[in-house]
Coordinates of C-alpha atoms in Angstrom, one line a residue:
M1 CA 69.5 87.7 59.3
G2 CA 66.2 89.6 59.0
F3 CA 63.1 87.9 60.4
A4 CA 59.3 88.3 60.5
E5 CA 57.4 89.1 63.6
N6 CA 53.8 88.1 64.0
R7 CA 51.7 91.0 65.3
G8 CA 48.3 89.2 65.3
D9 CA 46.6 90.5 62.2
Y10 CA 49.8 91.3 60.3
W11 CA 53.5 90.6 60.0
R12 CA 56.3 93.2 60.3
G13 CA 59.9 92.9 59.2
R14 CA 62.8 93.1 61.8
Y15 CA 66.5 93.4 61.1
K16 CA 69.7 93.7 63.1
I17 CA 71.5 97.1 63.2
D18 CA 74.1 96.6 65.9
P19 CA 74.7 93.9 68.6
G20 CA 71.5 94.0 70.7
K21 CA 69.9 96.6 68.5
Y22 CA 67.1 95.9 65.9
G23 CA 65.2 98.0 63.5
T24 CA 61.7 97.7 61.9
V25 CA 61.0 97.9 58.2
K26 CA 59.2 101.3 57.5
D27 CA 57.9 103.2 54.5
E28 CA 59.2 106.5 53.2
Y29 CA 57.1 108.4 55.8
G30 CA 58.6 106.5 58.7
K31 CA 55.5 104.3 59.3
T32 CA 55.8 100.6 60.0
I33 CA 54.8 98.5 56.9
R34 CA 52.2 95.9 57.6
F35 CA 52.8 92.7 55.6
R36 CA 50.1 90.2 54.9
T37 CA 52.4 87.2 54.8
K38 CA 55.4 86.1 56.8
R39 CA 57.5 85.5 53.7
A40 CA 57.0 89.1 52.4
A41 CA 58.1 90.5 55.8
E42 CA 61.2 88.3 55.9
K43 CA 62.3 89.4 52.4
A44 CA 61.9 93.1 53.2
A45 CA 63.8 92.7 56.5
A46 CA 66.7 90.9 54.7
V47 CA 66.9 93.8 52.2
E48 CA 67.0 96.4 55.0
E49 CA 69.6 94.5 57.0
E50 CA 71.9 94.2 54.0
R51 CA 71.5 98.0 53.4
A52 CA 72.4 98.8 57.0
L53 CA 75.4 96.4 56.9
T54 CA 76.7 98.1 53.6
A55 CA 76.3 101.5 55.2
S56 CA 78.3 100.6 58.3
R57 CA 81.1 99.1 56.2
A58 CA 81.3 102.3 54.1
A59 CA 81.4 104.6 57.1
P60 CA 85.0 105.6 58.0
A61 CA 86.0 104.5 61.5
A62 CA 86.6 107.3 63.9
A63 CA 90.2 107.6 65.0
P64 CA 90.6 106.9 68.7
E65 CA 91.5 109.8 71.0
R66 CA 95.2 110.2 71.5
I67 CA 95.6 110.4 75.3
T68 CA 98.5 109.3 77.3
F69 CA 98.2 106.6 79.9
G70 CA 99.3 109.0 82.7
D71 CA 96.5 111.4 81.9
Y72 CA 93.9 108.7 81.4
A73 CA 94.9 106.9 84.6
S74 CA 94.4 110.2 86.6
R75 CA 91.0 110.6 85.0
W76 CA 90.1 107.0 85.7
Y77 CA 91.2 107.2 89.4
E78 CA 89.2 110.3 90.1
A79 CA 86.1 108.6 88.6
Q80 CA 86.2 105.7 91.1
D81 CA 84.1 105.7 94.2
L82 CA 85.3 102.8 96.4
A83 CA 86.5 102.1 99.9
A84 CA 89.4 104.2 101.2
S85 CA 91.6 101.1 101.4
T86 CA 90.8 100.1 97.8
M87 CA 91.4 103.7 96.5
Q88 CA 94.8 103.7 98.3
N89 CA 95.8 100.4 96.8
Y90 CA 94.9 101.5 93.3
R91 CA 96.8 104.7 93.7
R92 CA 99.9 102.9 94.9
H93 CA 99.7 100.4 92.0
I94 CA 99.4 103.2 89.5
E95 CA 102.0 105.5 90.9
E96 CA 104.7 103.1 91.9
H97 CA 104.4 100.4 89.3
L98 CA 102.5 101.5 86.2
L99 CA 103.4 105.1 85.6
P100 CA 107.2 104.6 85.6
Q101 CA 106.7 102.4 82.5
F102 CA 103.5 103.7 80.8
E103 CA 103.1 107.3 81.9
E104 CA 103.9 108.8 78.5
A105 CA 102.6 106.0 76.4
V106 CA 99.5 106.7 74.3
V107 CA 96.6 104.5 75.5
S108 CA 95.6 103.3 72.0
E109 CA 99.2 102.3 71.2
I110 CA 100.1 100.2 74.3
T111 CA 100.8 96.6 73.1
K112 CA 100.7 93.2 74.7
G113 CA 104.4 92.9 74.1
E114 CA 105.1 96.1 76.0
I115 CA 103.0 94.8 79.0
D116 CA 104.8 91.5 79.0
T117 CA 108.2 93.3 78.9
W118 CA 107.1 95.4 81.9
E119 CA 106.0 92.3 83.8
R120 CA 109.4 90.6 83.1
G121 CA 111.1 93.7 84.4
E122 CA 109.1 93.7 87.6
R123 CA 110.0 90.0 88.2
A124 CA 113.7 90.8 87.6
R125 CA 113.5 93.5 90.3
G126 CA 112.5 90.7 92.8
Y127 CA 108.8 91.4 93.2
A128 CA 106.6 88.5 94.1
A129 CA 104.5 86.9 91.4
S130 CA 101.3 87.5 93.4
S131 CA 102.1 91.2 93.6
I132 CA 102.8 91.5 89.9
K133 CA 99.6 89.7 89.1
T134 CA 97.7 92.3 91.3
W135 CA 99.3 95.3 89.5
R136 CA 98.6 93.8 86.1
G137 CA 95.0 93.3 87.2
T138 CA 94.8 97.1 87.9
L139 CA 96.3 97.8 84.5
H140 CA 93.7 95.5 83.0
L141 CA 90.9 97.3 84.8
I142 CA 92.1 100.7 83.5
L143 CA 92.5 99.5 79.9
A144 CA 89.1 97.7 80.0
D145 CA 87.5 101.0 80.7
A146 CA 89.5 102.6 77.9
V147 CA 88.0 100.0 75.6
D148 CA 84.5 100.8 76.8
E149 CA 85.2 104.5 76.1
E150 CA 86.3 103.5 72.6
L151 CA 89.9 104.8 73.2
R152 CA 91.1 101.5 71.9
E153 CA 89.6 98.3 70.3
S154 CA 90.9 95.6 72.7
N155 CA 92.6 95.1 76.0
P156 CA 96.2 94.1 75.6
A157 CA 96.5 93.3 79.3
T158 CA 94.2 90.3 78.9
R159 CA 96.1 87.1 79.5
R160 CA 95.3 84.2 77.2
R161 CA 95.2 81.0 79.2
G162 CA 97.1 77.9 78.3
R163 CA 99.1 79.2 75.4
G164 CA 102.4 77.3 75.2
K165 CA 101.8 75.7 78.6
R166 CA 100.4 72.4 79.7
A167 CA 97.0 72.9 81.2
G168 CA 96.6 71.9 84.8
R169 CA 97.3 73.4 88.2
S170 CA 99.0 76.7 88.7
R171 CA 102.8 76.5 88.4
S172 CA 103.2 79.7 90.5
R173 CA 101.9 78.4 93.8
G174 CA 103.3 80.1 96.8
P175 CA 104.7 78.4 99.9
E176 CA 102.1 76.9 102.3
K177 CA 101.1 79.2 105.1
V178 CA 103.0 78.6 108.3
V179 CA 100.9 77.8 111.3
T180 CA 101.7 77.0 114.9
S181 CA 100.2 75.0 117.8
A182 CA 98.5 76.1 120.9
L183 CA 101.8 76.0 122.8
G184 CA 103.4 78.0 120.0
V185 CA 100.7 80.7 120.4
L186 CA 101.4 80.9 124.1
L187 CA 105.2 81.0 123.8
I188 CA 105.1 83.6 121.0
A189 CA 102.7 85.7 123.1
E190 CA 105.1 85.6 126.0
R191 CA 108.0 86.7 124.0
A192 CA 106.1 89.5 122.3
A193 CA 105.2 90.8 125.8
L194 CA 108.8 90.6 126.9
L195 CA 109.9 92.6 123.8
S196 CA 107.3 95.3 124.4
G197 CA 107.6 95.3 128.2
R198 CA 103.9 95.1 128.9
D199 CA 101.0 92.6 129.0
D200 CA 99.0 94.0 126.1
E201 CA 100.9 92.0 123.4
F202 CA 100.5 88.7 125.4
V203 CA 96.7 89.1 125.5
A204 CA 96.5 90.3 121.8
V205 CA 98.5 87.4 120.4
V206 CA 96.6 84.8 122.5
A207 CA 93.2 86.4 121.5
K208 CA 94.2 86.3 117.8
G209 CA 95.3 82.7 118.0
Y210 CA 92.1 81.6 119.8
T211 CA 89.5 83.7 117.9
G212 CA 90.9 83.9 114.4
M213 CA 90.2 87.6 114.2
R214 CA 91.9 89.5 111.4
W215 CA 94.6 92.0 112.2
G216 CA 92.4 95.1 111.6
E217 CA 89.7 93.6 113.8
I218 CA 92.1 93.1 116.7
V219 CA 93.5 96.6 116.4
G220 CA 90.0 98.0 116.0
L221 CA 88.4 96.1 118.9
E222 CA 86.6 98.6 121.1
T223 CA 86.1 97.8 124.8
E224 CA 82.3 98.2 124.5
Y225 CA 82.2 95.1 122.2
V226 CA 83.9 92.8 124.7
R227 CA 81.1 90.7 126.2
P228 CA 81.3 88.3 129.2
T229 CA 81.4 85.2 126.9
A230 CA 82.1 86.7 123.5
V231 CA 83.5 89.5 121.4
R232 CA 81.6 91.3 118.7
V233 CA 83.3 92.2 115.5
E234 CA 81.7 95.5 114.4
H235 CA 84.6 97.5 112.9
Q236 CA 88.2 97.3 111.9
L237 CA 91.0 99.8 111.7
Y238 CA 92.7 100.0 108.3
E239 CA 96.0 101.8 108.1
L240 CA 96.2 104.3 105.2
D241 CA 99.4 105.5 103.6
S242 CA 98.8 108.9 105.2
G243 CA 99.2 107.3 108.6
E244 CA 95.5 107.7 109.4
M245 CA 93.8 104.7 111.0
H246 CA 90.6 104.5 109.0
R247 CA 87.6 103.0 111.0
C248 CA 85.5 101.0 108.6
P249 CA 83.3 97.8 108.5
P250 CA 85.1 94.4 108.7
K251 CA 86.2 92.8 105.5
D252 CA 83.3 91.7 103.3
D253 CA 80.9 93.1 105.9
S254 CA 81.7 90.0 108.1
Y255 CA 80.0 91.3 111.2
R256 CA 79.8 88.5 113.8
T257 CA 79.9 87.5 117.4
I258 CA 82.8 85.2 118.4
D259 CA 82.3 82.9 121.4
T260 CA 85.2 83.1 123.9
P261 CA 86.2 80.5 126.5
E262 CA 85.9 81.6 130.1
W263 CA 89.7 81.9 130.6
L264 CA 90.0 84.1 127.5
S265 CA 87.1 86.3 128.6
R266 CA 89.0 86.9 131.9
L267 CA 92.1 87.9 130.0
L268 CA 90.1 90.3 127.8
R269 CA 88.4 91.9 130.8
G270 CA 91.7 92.4 132.5
Q271 CA 93.1 94.0 129.4
G272 CA 90.1 96.3 129.3
T273 CA 90.9 97.4 132.9
R274 CA 94.5 98.1 132.0
A275 CA 93.4 100.1 128.9
G276 CA 91.4 102.5 131.1
D277 CA 88.8 105.0 130.1
R278 CA 90.9 107.3 128.0
P279 CA 89.8 107.4 124.4
C280 CA 92.2 107.6 121.5
N281 CA 92.8 110.9 119.9
C282 CA 92.0 109.5 116.4
H283 CA 88.3 108.6 116.8
G284 CA 87.5 109.5 120.4
L285 CA 86.8 105.9 121.2
R286 CA 88.1 103.4 123.8
Y287 CA 90.0 100.5 122.2
L288 CA 91.1 97.4 124.0
F289 CA 94.7 97.6 122.6
S290 CA 97.0 100.6 122.0
G291 CA 100.3 101.1 120.2
H292 CA 103.5 99.9 121.9
A293 CA 106.1 102.2 120.4
A294 CA 106.8 105.9 120.0
A295 CA 104.7 107.7 117.4
N296 CA 106.4 109.8 114.7
G297 CA 105.4 113.0 116.5
A298 CA 103.9 114.4 113.4
V299 CA 100.9 115.9 115.1
Q300 CA 103.0 118.0 117.5
R301 CA 106.0 119.1 115.4
P302 CA 105.9 122.3 113.4
G303 CA 106.5 122.5 109.7
A304 CA 105.4 120.4 106.7
K305 CA 104.8 116.6 107.1
L306 CA 105.2 113.8 104.6
V307 CA 101.4 113.7 104.1
D308 CA 101.5 117.4 103.3
V309 CA 104.1 116.8 100.6
A310 CA 101.9 114.0 99.1
R311 CA 98.8 116.2 99.2
V312 CA 100.4 119.2 97.5
A313 CA 102.1 117.0 94.9
G314 CA 99.0 115.1 94.2
V315 CA 100.6 111.7 94.9
S316 CA 100.5 109.0 97.6
T317 CA 102.7 109.0 100.6
G318 CA 104.3 105.8 99.3
T319 CA 105.4 107.7 96.2
V320 CA 106.9 110.5 98.3
S321 CA 108.8 107.8 100.3
N322 CA 110.1 106.3 97.1
V323 CA 111.3 109.7 95.9
L324 CA 113.2 110.0 99.2
N325 CA 114.6 106.5 99.3
R326 CA 114.4 104.9 95.9
P327 CA 114.2 107.7 93.3
A328 CA 115.0 105.4 90.4
A329 CA 111.7 103.6 90.9
V330 CA 109.6 106.7 90.2
A331 CA 108.9 108.3 86.9
D332 CA 111.1 111.3 86.2
S333 CA 108.3 113.8 85.8
T334 CA 106.8 112.6 89.1
R335 CA 110.1 112.6 90.9
V336 CA 110.9 116.2 89.8
A337 CA 107.5 117.4 90.9
V338 CA 107.7 115.8 94.3
E339 CA 111.3 117.1 94.9
Q340 CA 110.1 120.6 94.0
V341 CA 107.2 120.4 96.6
I342 CA 109.7 119.1 99.2
A343 CA 111.8 122.2 98.6
D344 CA 108.9 124.6 98.5
L345 CA 107.4 123.3 101.8
G346 CA 110.7 122.9 103.6
Y347 CA 110.0 119.3 104.6
I348 CA 112.5 117.8 107.1
R349 CA 113.0 114.0 107.4
Y350 CA 113.8 112.0 110.6
W351 CA 112.0 114.3 113.1
P352 CA 112.5 112.8 116.6
A353 CA 109.6 110.8 118.2
T354 CA 107.9 112.4 121.2
E355 CA 104.9 110.2 122.2
N356 CA 103.5 106.7 122.1
A357 CA 101.3 105.8 119.2
P358 CA 97.6 105.3 119.9
H359 CA 97.5 102.1 117.8
W360 CA 99.8 99.4 116.6
R361 CA 101.2 99.8 113.1
R362 CA 101.1 96.6 111.1
N363 CA 104.7 96.8 109.9
G364 CA 106.1 97.8 113.2
F365 CA 104.2 95.1 115.1
A366 CA 105.3 92.4 112.7
T367 CA 108.9 93.6 112.3
W368 CA 109.9 94.4 115.9
L369 CA 107.6 92.3 118.0
F370 CA 106.0 89.3 116.2
Q371 CA 108.8 88.2 113.9
P372 CA 111.5 88.3 116.7
A373 CA 109.1 86.5 119.0
A374 CA 108.5 83.7 116.5
T375 CA 112.1 83.3 115.3
G376 CA 114.3 84.8 118.0
W377 CA 115.9 87.2 115.4
Y378 CA 115.4 90.8 114.5
P379 CA 115.0 91.0 110.7
K380 CA 117.4 92.7 108.3
K381 CA 116.5 96.4 108.3
A382 CA 118.9 98.9 106.8
P383 CA 121.4 99.8 108.0
Q384 CA 121.5 96.8 110.3
E385 CA 121.8 93.2 109.3
A386 CA 119.6 90.5 110.8
R387 CA 120.6 89.7 114.3
P388 CA 119.5 87.5 117.3
V389 CA 117.5 89.2 120.0
P390 CA 120.0 90.0 122.8
L391 CA 118.9 88.4 126.1
R392 CA 119.7 88.3 129.7
A393 CA 119.4 84.6 130.6
D394 CA 117.6 85.1 133.9
P395 CA 114.7 84.9 134.5
W396 CA 113.6 82.2 132.0
P397 CA 112.9 82.4 129.1
G398 CA 115.2 85.4 129.0
V399 CA 114.6 89.1 129.1
P400 CA 115.7 91.3 126.1
A401 CA 118.7 93.4 127.0
R402 CA 118.1 97.1 126.1
G403 CA 120.0 100.3 125.7
R404 CA 123.5 101.1 124.5
G405 CA 125.8 98.1 124.3
A406 CA 123.0 95.6 124.7
A407 CA 124.7 93.2 122.3
K408 CA 127.8 93.0 124.6
R409 CA 125.6 92.1 127.5
T410 CA 124.0 89.2 125.7
E411 CA 123.9 86.0 127.7
A412 CA 121.5 83.9 125.7
S413 CA 119.2 83.8 122.6
W414 CA 115.8 82.4 121.7
V415 CA 115.4 79.3 119.6
P416 CA 112.9 79.6 116.7
I417 CA 109.3 78.6 117.4
A418 CA 107.8 79.0 113.9
R419 CA 110.0 80.4 111.1
G420 CA 107.9 82.3 108.6
L421 CA 104.9 82.7 110.8
T422 CA 103.1 86.0 110.4
P423 CA 100.4 87.6 112.5
H424 CA 97.9 86.5 109.8
G425 CA 99.3 83.0 110.2
L426 CA 97.6 83.0 113.7
R427 CA 94.3 83.1 111.8
H428 CA 95.3 80.0 109.9
S429 CA 96.4 78.5 113.1
H430 CA 93.0 79.0 114.7
K431 CA 91.3 77.4 111.7
T432 CA 93.7 74.4 112.1
M433 CA 92.8 74.1 115.8
M434 CA 89.2 73.9 114.9
D435 CA 89.9 71.2 112.3
E436 CA 91.8 69.2 115.0
L437 CA 88.7 69.5 117.2
R438 CA 86.4 68.3 114.4
T439 CA 84.4 71.6 114.6
P440 CA 81.5 71.6 112.2
P441 CA 82.2 73.7 109.0
K442 CA 79.2 76.0 109.7
L443 CA 80.6 77.0 113.1
Q444 CA 84.1 77.4 111.6
D445 CA 82.7 79.8 108.9
E446 CA 80.9 81.8 111.5
R447 CA 84.0 82.4 113.7
M448 CA 86.2 83.2 110.7
G449 CA 83.7 85.6 109.1
H450 CA 83.4 83.4 106.0
E451 CA 80.2 82.7 104.0
D452 CA 79.4 79.4 102.4
G453 CA 76.7 79.8 99.8
S454 CA 76.2 76.1 99.0
V455 CA 72.9 74.3 99.5
Q456 CA 74.5 72.0 102.0
A457 CA 75.5 75.0 104.2
R458 CA 72.1 76.5 103.9
Y459 CA 70.6 73.4 105.5
S460 CA 73.2 73.2 108.2
H461 CA 72.6 75.0 111.6
I462 CA 74.7 75.7 114.7
T463 CA 73.4 74.3 118.0
P464 CA 74.4 75.4 121.6
E465 CA 76.0 72.0 122.0
M466 CA 78.3 72.6 119.1
R467 CA 79.4 75.9 120.7
Q468 CA 79.9 74.3 124.1
E469 CA 82.0 71.5 122.6
L470 CA 84.3 74.0 120.7
M471 CA 84.8 76.1 123.9
A472 CA 85.6 73.0 125.8
G473 CA 88.1 71.9 123.2
L474 CA 89.8 75.3 123.0
T475 CA 90.0 75.3 126.8
G476 CA 91.6 71.9 126.8
M477 CA 94.3 73.1 124.3
W478 CA 95.0 76.2 126.4
E479 CA 95.3 74.2 129.6
E480 CA 97.6 71.7 128.0
S481 CA 99.8 74.5 126.7
L482 CA 99.9 76.1 130.1
A483 CA 100.9 72.8 131.7
A484 CA 103.7 72.4 129.1
R485 CA 104.9 75.9 129.7
R486 CA 104.9 75.3 133.5
R487 CA 107.1 72.3 133.0
M488 CA 109.6 74.5 131.3
S489 CA 109.6 77.0 134.2
P490 CA 107.1 77.6 137.0
G491 CA 107.0 81.4 136.5
S492 CA 107.3 84.1 133.8
P493 CA 108.6 87.7 133.7
V494 CA 105.3 88.6 132.0
T495 CA 102.9 89.5 134.8
V496 CA 99.7 88.2 133.4
L497 CA 101.2 84.8 132.4
D498 CA 103.1 84.5 135.7
T499 CA 99.7 84.8 137.5
L500 CA 98.3 82.0 135.3
L501 CA 101.2 79.7 135.8
R502 CA 101.3 80.1 139.6
A503 CA 97.5 79.8 140.0
E504 CA 97.7 76.0 139.7
S505 CA 101.3 75.3 140.8

């Protein structure tokens, strides 16, 4: 409704034109009319507002631009300026899960029913509810920008809460994160080192369990940031689809210094000595840990690489992999384009490996080292079914049998330590250790790289005594786990652990 505005020695009339936009009553020459009374200004403003409203109703609505989702999604993606990891994830969501369904659909004609049907189809294919929620979130972002550009009036990906369901807690809660004890950390670390045949994995698993560092922070830990009584988290390595290890700030800029007990500091210094002075060929920097398995040899071999196919076709490496392994999951137009590029470049699959990788790969570490160490089984991986790790029984706890016919030479197998535990579960395990030690929340947040913005946290402070008490508590847990491991067997095939076990025997 129009209103009057007091300007000191006169009143002027004001009226609404659009949301957040107001006009002033003016004469035929465009000059503001000065009213002597408030009532006169209000009446004139009401007349002008009604006139503006009538004109807007009479104006024909402009027809939205008819652009396909595939074209708009490409334009939308190119306009983003985000971290490399975020851009990679958006690209994967779009190419692998949204384009197969919506590529040819007109943006202005996509309906909520079509989106719900797509979501049900993703569930039927066996994808996790959390993953589908993430992909729908990306779709919502894209269509929200389409609304802002007036390509459509509303966002059909918006989920209306509570409709047809009883309000309350989420009904799609995932399973509780699996954690392990201090002894579990030690035993898994020992097995991981036995599987890799070196000490690096022992030190890395123990460090992760006793510092709570994220996976990328462990992989990206440079030797210069290992201090006599602490480690500094300054960077992380994020694995891109192209295979590149992207060096970037830690998650949420959680730069921090993590206190380490004296025994862990010794382990880290010893690992630094084993790592040597040779920098990696990715960044020219010295890292505390390096890859354990053969690399794919892509930097040495001649000819086109998978990343070249992705670059020429204008898609992600994940999409190229799907074309090669699961073509039905890729939109026909995309699949045809990628297959043509493969033919044009002469790309060859399954090139033999030639050298060790400079860094661990998340999937390789979890699949072939961590999961077998935690469960005693290699996971199902086509063409092989899940199978127990073949072991020679002596020395205890058993050494993996390797080479041709290893299964026939099996004498023993490992019992599970923590089924379902993941490398990230060690971060949860460290948080649980601190809870058991009654560590103050402020100190827990500092170690984990979390930030509590509450008033209570603002007035809490960490004292040297708190740090000393936590270090003493973690040391006590470590010594108890070593004593329990020593009771199982006085030695170990893992050199660094064997030295620790025999030091106090």
